[in-house]
Short mmCIF file of C-alpha atoms in Angstrom, two decimals:
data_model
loop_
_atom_site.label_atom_id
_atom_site.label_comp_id
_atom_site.label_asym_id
_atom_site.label_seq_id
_atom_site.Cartn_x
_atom_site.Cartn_y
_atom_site.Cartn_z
CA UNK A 1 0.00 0.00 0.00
CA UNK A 2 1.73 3.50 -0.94
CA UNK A 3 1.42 5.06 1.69
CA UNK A 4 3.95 8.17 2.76
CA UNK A 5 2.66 9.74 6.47
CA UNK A 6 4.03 13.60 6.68
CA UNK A 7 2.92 15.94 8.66
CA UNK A 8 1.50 19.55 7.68
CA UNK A 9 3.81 21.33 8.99
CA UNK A 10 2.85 24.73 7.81
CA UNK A 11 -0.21 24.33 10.19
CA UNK A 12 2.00 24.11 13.12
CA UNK A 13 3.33 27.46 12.17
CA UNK A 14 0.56 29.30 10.97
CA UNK A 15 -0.82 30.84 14.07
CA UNK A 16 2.91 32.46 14.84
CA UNK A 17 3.27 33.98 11.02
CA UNK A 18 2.30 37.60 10.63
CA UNK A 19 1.79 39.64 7.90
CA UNK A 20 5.45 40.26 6.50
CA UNK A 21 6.27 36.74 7.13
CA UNK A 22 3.67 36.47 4.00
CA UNK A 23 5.59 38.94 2.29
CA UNK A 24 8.41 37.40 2.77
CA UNK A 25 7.41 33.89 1.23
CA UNK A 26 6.12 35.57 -1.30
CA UNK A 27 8.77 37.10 -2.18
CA UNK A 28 11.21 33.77 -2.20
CA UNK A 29 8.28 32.58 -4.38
CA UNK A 30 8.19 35.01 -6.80
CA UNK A 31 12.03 35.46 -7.03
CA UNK A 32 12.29 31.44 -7.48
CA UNK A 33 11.56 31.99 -10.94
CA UNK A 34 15.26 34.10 -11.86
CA UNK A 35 17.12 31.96 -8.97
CA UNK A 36 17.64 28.55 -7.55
CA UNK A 37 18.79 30.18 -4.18
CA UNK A 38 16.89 33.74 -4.06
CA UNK A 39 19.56 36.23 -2.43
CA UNK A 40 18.49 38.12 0.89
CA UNK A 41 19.07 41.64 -1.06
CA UNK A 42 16.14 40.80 -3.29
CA UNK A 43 14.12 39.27 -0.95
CA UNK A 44 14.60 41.79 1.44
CA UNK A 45 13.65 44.83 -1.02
CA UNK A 46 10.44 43.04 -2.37
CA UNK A 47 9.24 43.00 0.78
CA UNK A 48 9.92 46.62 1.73
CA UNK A 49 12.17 45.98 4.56
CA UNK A 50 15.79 46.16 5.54
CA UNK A 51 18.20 44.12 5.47
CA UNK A 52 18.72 42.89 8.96
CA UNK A 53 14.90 42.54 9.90
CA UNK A 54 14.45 40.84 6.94
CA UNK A 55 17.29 38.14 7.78
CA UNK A 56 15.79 37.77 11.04
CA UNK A 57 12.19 37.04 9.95
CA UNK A 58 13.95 34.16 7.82
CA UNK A 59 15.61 32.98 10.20
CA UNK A 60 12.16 32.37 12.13
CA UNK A 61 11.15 30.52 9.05
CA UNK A 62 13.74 28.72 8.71
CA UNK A 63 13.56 27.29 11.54
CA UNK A 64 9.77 26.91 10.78
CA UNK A 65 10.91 24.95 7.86
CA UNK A 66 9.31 27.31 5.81
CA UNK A 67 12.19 28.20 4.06
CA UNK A 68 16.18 27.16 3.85
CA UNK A 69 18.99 29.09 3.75
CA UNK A 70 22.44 28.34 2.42
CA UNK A 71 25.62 30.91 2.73
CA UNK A 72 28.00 29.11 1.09
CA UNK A 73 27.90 30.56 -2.29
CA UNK A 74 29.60 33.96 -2.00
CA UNK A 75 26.25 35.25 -0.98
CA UNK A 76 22.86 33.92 1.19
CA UNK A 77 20.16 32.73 -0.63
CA UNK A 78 17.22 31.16 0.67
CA UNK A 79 14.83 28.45 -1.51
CA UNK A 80 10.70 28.08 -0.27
CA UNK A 81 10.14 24.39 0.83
CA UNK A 82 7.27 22.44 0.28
CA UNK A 83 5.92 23.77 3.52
CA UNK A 84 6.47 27.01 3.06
CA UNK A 85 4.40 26.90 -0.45
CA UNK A 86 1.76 25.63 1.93
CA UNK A 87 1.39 28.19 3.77
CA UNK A 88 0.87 30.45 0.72
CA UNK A 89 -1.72 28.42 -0.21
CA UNK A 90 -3.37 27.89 3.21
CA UNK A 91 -3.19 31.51 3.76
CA UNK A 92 -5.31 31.97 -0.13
CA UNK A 93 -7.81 29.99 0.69
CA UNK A 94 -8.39 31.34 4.28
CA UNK A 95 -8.34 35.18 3.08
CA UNK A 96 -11.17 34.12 0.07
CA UNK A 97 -12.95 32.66 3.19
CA UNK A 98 -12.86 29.20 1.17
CA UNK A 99 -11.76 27.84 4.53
CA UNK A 100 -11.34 28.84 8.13
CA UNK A 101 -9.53 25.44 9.77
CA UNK A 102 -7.69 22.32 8.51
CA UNK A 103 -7.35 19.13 10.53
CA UNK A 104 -3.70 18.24 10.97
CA UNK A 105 -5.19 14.49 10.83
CA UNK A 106 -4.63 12.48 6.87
CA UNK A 107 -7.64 11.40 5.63
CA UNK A 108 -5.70 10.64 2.31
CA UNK A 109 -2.10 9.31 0.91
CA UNK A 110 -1.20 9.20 -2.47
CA UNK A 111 2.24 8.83 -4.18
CA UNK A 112 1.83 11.90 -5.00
CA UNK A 113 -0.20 13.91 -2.54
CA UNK A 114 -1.75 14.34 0.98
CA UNK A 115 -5.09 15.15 1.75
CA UNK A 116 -6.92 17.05 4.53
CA UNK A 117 -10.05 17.28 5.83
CA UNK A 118 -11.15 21.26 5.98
CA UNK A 119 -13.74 23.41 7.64
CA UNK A 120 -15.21 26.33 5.36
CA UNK A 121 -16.51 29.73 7.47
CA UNK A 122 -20.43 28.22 7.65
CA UNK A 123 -18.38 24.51 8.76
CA UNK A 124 -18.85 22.23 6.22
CA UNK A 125 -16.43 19.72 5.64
CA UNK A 126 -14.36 19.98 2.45
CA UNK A 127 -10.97 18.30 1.54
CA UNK A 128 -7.79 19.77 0.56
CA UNK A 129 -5.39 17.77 -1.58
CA UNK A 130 -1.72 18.78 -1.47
CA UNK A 131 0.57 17.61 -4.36
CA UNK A 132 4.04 16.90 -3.50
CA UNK A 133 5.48 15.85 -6.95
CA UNK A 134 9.31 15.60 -6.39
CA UNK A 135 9.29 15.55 -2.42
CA UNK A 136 8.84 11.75 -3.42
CA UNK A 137 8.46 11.35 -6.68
CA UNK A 138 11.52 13.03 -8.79
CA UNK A 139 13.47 9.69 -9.60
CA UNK A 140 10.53 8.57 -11.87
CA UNK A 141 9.15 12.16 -13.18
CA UNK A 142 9.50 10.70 -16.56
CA UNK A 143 7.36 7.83 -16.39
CA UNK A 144 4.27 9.66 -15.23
CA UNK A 145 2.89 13.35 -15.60
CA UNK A 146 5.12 13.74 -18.92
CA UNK A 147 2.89 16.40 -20.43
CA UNK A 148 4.05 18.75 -18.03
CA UNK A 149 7.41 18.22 -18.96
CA UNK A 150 7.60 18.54 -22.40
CA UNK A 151 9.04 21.16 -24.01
CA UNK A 152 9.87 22.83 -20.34
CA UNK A 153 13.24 24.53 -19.61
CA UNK A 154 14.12 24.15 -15.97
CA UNK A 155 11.42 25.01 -13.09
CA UNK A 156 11.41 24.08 -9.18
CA UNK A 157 9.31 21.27 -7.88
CA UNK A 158 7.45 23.27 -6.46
CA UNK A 159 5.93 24.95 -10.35
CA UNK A 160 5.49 21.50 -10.94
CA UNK A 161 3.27 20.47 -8.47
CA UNK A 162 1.39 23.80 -9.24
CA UNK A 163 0.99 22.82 -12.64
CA UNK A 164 -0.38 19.37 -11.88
CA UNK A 165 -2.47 20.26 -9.18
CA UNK A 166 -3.70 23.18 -11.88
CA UNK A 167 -4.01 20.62 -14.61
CA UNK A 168 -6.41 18.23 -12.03
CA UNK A 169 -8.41 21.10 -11.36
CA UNK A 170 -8.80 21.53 -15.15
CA UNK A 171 -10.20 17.85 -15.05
CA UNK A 172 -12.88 17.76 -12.18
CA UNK A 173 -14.13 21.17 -13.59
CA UNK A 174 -14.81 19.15 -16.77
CA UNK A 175 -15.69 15.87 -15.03
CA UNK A 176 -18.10 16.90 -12.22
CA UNK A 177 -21.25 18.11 -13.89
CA UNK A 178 -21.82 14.92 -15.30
CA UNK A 179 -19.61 11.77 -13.57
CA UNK A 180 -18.99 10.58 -9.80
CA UNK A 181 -15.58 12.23 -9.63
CA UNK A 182 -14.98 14.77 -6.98
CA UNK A 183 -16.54 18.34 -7.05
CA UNK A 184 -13.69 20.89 -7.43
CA UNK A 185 -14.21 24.39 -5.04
CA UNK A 186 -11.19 26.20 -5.56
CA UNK A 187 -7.57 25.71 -6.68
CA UNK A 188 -4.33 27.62 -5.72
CA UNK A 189 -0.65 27.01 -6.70
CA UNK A 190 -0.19 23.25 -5.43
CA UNK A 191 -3.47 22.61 -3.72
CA UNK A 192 -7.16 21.80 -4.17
CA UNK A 193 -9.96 22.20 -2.52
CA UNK A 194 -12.94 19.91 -3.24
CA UNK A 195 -15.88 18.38 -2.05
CA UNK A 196 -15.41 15.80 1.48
CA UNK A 197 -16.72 12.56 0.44
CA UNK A 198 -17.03 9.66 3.13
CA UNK A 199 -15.95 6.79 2.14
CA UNK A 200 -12.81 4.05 1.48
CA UNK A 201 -10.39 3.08 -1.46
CA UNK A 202 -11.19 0.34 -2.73
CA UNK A 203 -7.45 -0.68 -2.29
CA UNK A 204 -7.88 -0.80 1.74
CA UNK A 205 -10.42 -3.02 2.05
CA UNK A 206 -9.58 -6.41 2.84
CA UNK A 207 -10.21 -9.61 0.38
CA UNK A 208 -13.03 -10.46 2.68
CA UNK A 209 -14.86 -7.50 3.20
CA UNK A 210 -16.52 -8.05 -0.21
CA UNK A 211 -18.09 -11.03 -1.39
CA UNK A 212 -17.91 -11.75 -5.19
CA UNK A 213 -21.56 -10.51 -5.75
CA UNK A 214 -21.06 -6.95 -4.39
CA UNK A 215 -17.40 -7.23 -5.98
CA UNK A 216 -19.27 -7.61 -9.56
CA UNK A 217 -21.57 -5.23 -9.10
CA UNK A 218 -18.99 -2.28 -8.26
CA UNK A 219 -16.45 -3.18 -10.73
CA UNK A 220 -19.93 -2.89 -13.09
CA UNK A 221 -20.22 0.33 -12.00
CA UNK A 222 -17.03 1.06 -12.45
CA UNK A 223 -16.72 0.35 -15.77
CA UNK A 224 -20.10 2.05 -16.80
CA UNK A 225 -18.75 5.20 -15.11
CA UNK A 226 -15.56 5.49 -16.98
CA UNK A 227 -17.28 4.04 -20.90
CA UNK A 228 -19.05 7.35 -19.93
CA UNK A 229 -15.94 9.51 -19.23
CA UNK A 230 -14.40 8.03 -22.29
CA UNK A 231 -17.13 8.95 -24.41
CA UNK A 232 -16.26 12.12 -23.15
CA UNK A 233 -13.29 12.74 -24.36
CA UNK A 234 -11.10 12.03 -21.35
CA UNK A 235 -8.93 8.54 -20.59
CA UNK A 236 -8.07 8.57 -16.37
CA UNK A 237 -4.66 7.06 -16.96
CA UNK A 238 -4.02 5.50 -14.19
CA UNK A 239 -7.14 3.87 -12.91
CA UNK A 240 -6.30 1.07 -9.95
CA UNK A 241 -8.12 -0.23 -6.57
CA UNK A 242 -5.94 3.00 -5.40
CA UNK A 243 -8.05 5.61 -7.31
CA UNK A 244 -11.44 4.68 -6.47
CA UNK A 245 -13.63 5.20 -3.69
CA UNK A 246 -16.44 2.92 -2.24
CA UNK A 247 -18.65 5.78 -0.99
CA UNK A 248 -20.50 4.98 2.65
CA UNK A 249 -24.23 5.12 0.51
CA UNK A 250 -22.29 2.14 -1.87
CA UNK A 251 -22.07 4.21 -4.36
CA UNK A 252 -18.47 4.82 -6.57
CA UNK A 253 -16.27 8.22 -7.16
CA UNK A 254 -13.22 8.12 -9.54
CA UNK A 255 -10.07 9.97 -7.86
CA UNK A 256 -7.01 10.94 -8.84
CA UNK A 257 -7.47 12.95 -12.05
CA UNK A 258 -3.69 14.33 -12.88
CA UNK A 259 -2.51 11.88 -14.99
CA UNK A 260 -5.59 12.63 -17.57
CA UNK A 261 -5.29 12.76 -21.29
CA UNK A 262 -7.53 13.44 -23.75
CA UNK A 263 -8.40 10.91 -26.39
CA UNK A 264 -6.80 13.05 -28.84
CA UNK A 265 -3.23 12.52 -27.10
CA UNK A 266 -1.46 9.62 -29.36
CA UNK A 267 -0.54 7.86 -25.65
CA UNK A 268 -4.75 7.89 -24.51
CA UNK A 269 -5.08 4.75 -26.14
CA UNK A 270 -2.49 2.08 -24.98
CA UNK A 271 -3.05 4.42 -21.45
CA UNK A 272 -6.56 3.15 -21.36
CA UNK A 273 -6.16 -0.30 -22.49
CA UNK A 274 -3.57 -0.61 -19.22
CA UNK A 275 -6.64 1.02 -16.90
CA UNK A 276 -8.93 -1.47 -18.26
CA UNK A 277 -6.36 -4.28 -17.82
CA UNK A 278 -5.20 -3.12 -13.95
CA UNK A 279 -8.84 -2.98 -12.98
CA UNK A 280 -9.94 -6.23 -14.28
CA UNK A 281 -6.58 -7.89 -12.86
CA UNK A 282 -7.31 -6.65 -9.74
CA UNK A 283 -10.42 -7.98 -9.32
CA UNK A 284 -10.44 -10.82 -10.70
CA UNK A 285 -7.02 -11.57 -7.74
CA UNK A 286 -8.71 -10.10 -4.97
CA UNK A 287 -12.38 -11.30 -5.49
CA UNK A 288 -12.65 -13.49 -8.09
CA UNK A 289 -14.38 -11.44 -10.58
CA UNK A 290 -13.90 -12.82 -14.22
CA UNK A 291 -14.47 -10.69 -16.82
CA UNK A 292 -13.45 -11.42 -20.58
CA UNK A 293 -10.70 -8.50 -21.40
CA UNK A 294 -11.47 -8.63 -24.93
CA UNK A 295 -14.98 -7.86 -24.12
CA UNK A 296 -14.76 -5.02 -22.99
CA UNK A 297 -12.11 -3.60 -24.53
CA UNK A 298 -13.91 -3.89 -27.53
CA UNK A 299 -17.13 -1.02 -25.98
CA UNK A 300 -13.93 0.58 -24.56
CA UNK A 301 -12.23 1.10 -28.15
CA UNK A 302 -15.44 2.60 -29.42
CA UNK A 303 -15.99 4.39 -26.60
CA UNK A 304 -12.36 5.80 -27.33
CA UNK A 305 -13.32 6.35 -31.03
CA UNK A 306 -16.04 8.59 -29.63
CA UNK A 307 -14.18 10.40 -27.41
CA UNK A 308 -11.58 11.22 -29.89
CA UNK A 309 -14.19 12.76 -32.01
CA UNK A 310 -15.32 14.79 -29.50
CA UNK A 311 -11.99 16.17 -28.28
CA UNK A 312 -11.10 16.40 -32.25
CA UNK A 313 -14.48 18.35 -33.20
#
């Protein structure tokens, strides 16, 4: 099971940041784009302030974790960690009053990402997903999320989890009128907020816990869901037991939409036919669920066929 515990640490710190300590990250942030290490001269005159104060306030978030500094290159330059970015985007959402409190308690893992449970002002529950592409992920960037690669000159981790939290976003915008995907709410640099849906993966729930009846029936759901989304336009890309969720009313929701393509991407196809294949192998060794592959790849292909004419028209 992929599962990578961190903790939030930006929420730890939150209540001690003021208002120039937000300047401050934003000014690393900004100034991340012209240098890997952002000197404290630039930082220190974005944000309006002198020299010394400034080195002092990042020196409290440094030691935050917020930021890290390095001397040892003629000059000091200080780089925005992971935690740090989300602040910046904690601090968004709370000042659009799209939240007011996040648990510091998982209620999500990916290989990718952690997610949150979230309060908004009138206290409904929401969830906020927090990518973390290269924190754990940068010795197989190429084999996944390769769209947002291409044709890029050099960028942080930091732009690319922004960009694949963006392109998500893009997705469930699409997605959510019309399939049991998760309804987006906002979006800001490398996090989402979205709808709270209670519920389980289908990947923790033990062999037993279904029987092969109720096995069939959600894997027919399943499969009904996504001939839809295909149709569509849209192939997941890397549909498993991992990226589904068995709601509590037994209903289905399709997760994990960053790795989407359209059907008019030259990879769609061979990137479906391995979704199709994962989730019938996974059934079928889990709970005994035999279903012909040829079958249905053959309403998947048209389904495909349709899809690319959508995209295409």
């Amino acid at each position: 099971m992929r599962k990578v515990v961190s903790k939030l640490l930006a929420l730890e710190a939150y209540p001690k940041l003021k208002d120039i300590d937000f300047r401050l990250l934003r000014a690393v942030e900004l100034k991340m784009r012209y240098y890997r290490w952002v000197p404290l001269e630039e930082i220190a005159k974005f944000a309006r302030m002198d020299i010394e104060s400034a080195s002092y306030r990042l020196g409290k978030l440094d030691d935050f974790g917020l930021v890290v500094r390095r001397s040892d290159m003629g000059y000091i330059g200080y780089q925005l960690t992971i935690h740090g970015y989300d602040a910046l985007a904690i601090r968004s959402f709370a000042k659009k009053g799209i939240i007011e409190a996040i648990s510091t308690t998982q209620i999500g893992v990916g290989k990718d990402a952690d997610v949150y449970v979230a309060l908004t002002p009138s206290g409904e529950k929401v969830a906020v997903k927090f990518n973390r592409i290269g924190e754990r992920t940068s010795a197989r960037k190429a084999g996944y999320h390769s769209d947002v690669f291409a044709d890029k000159h050099h960028k942080s981790w930091l732009y690319v989890s922004r960009l694949i939290a963006k392109k998500e976003h893009e997705a469930l915008v699409l997605l959510s009128p019309f399939a049991k995907v998760p309804k987006p709410i906002a979006w800001n640099r490398h996090a989402i907020v979205m709808e709270y849906i209670s519920g389980v993966e289908l990947a923790e729930l033990r062999d037993n816990d279904l029987t092969e009846e109720e096995a069939e029936e959600i894997l027919g759901k399943i499969l009904d869901e996504y001939e839809k989304i295909v149709k569509f336009g849209i192939v997941h890309g890397d549909m498993s037991e991992f990226n589904v969720v068995l709601t509590d009313d037994n209903d289905i929701l399709i997760i994990d939409w960053a790795q989407y393509l359209t059907c008019a991407n030259p990879e769609s196809l061979e990137l479906l036919k391995r979704d199709i294949t994962v989730l019938l192998n996974a059934f079928r060794r889990r709970w005994g669920v035999k279903r012909d592959f040829e079958e249905e790849w053959e309403r998947f292909y048209e389904a495909w066929l349709i899809g690319r004419k959508e995209v295409e028209d």
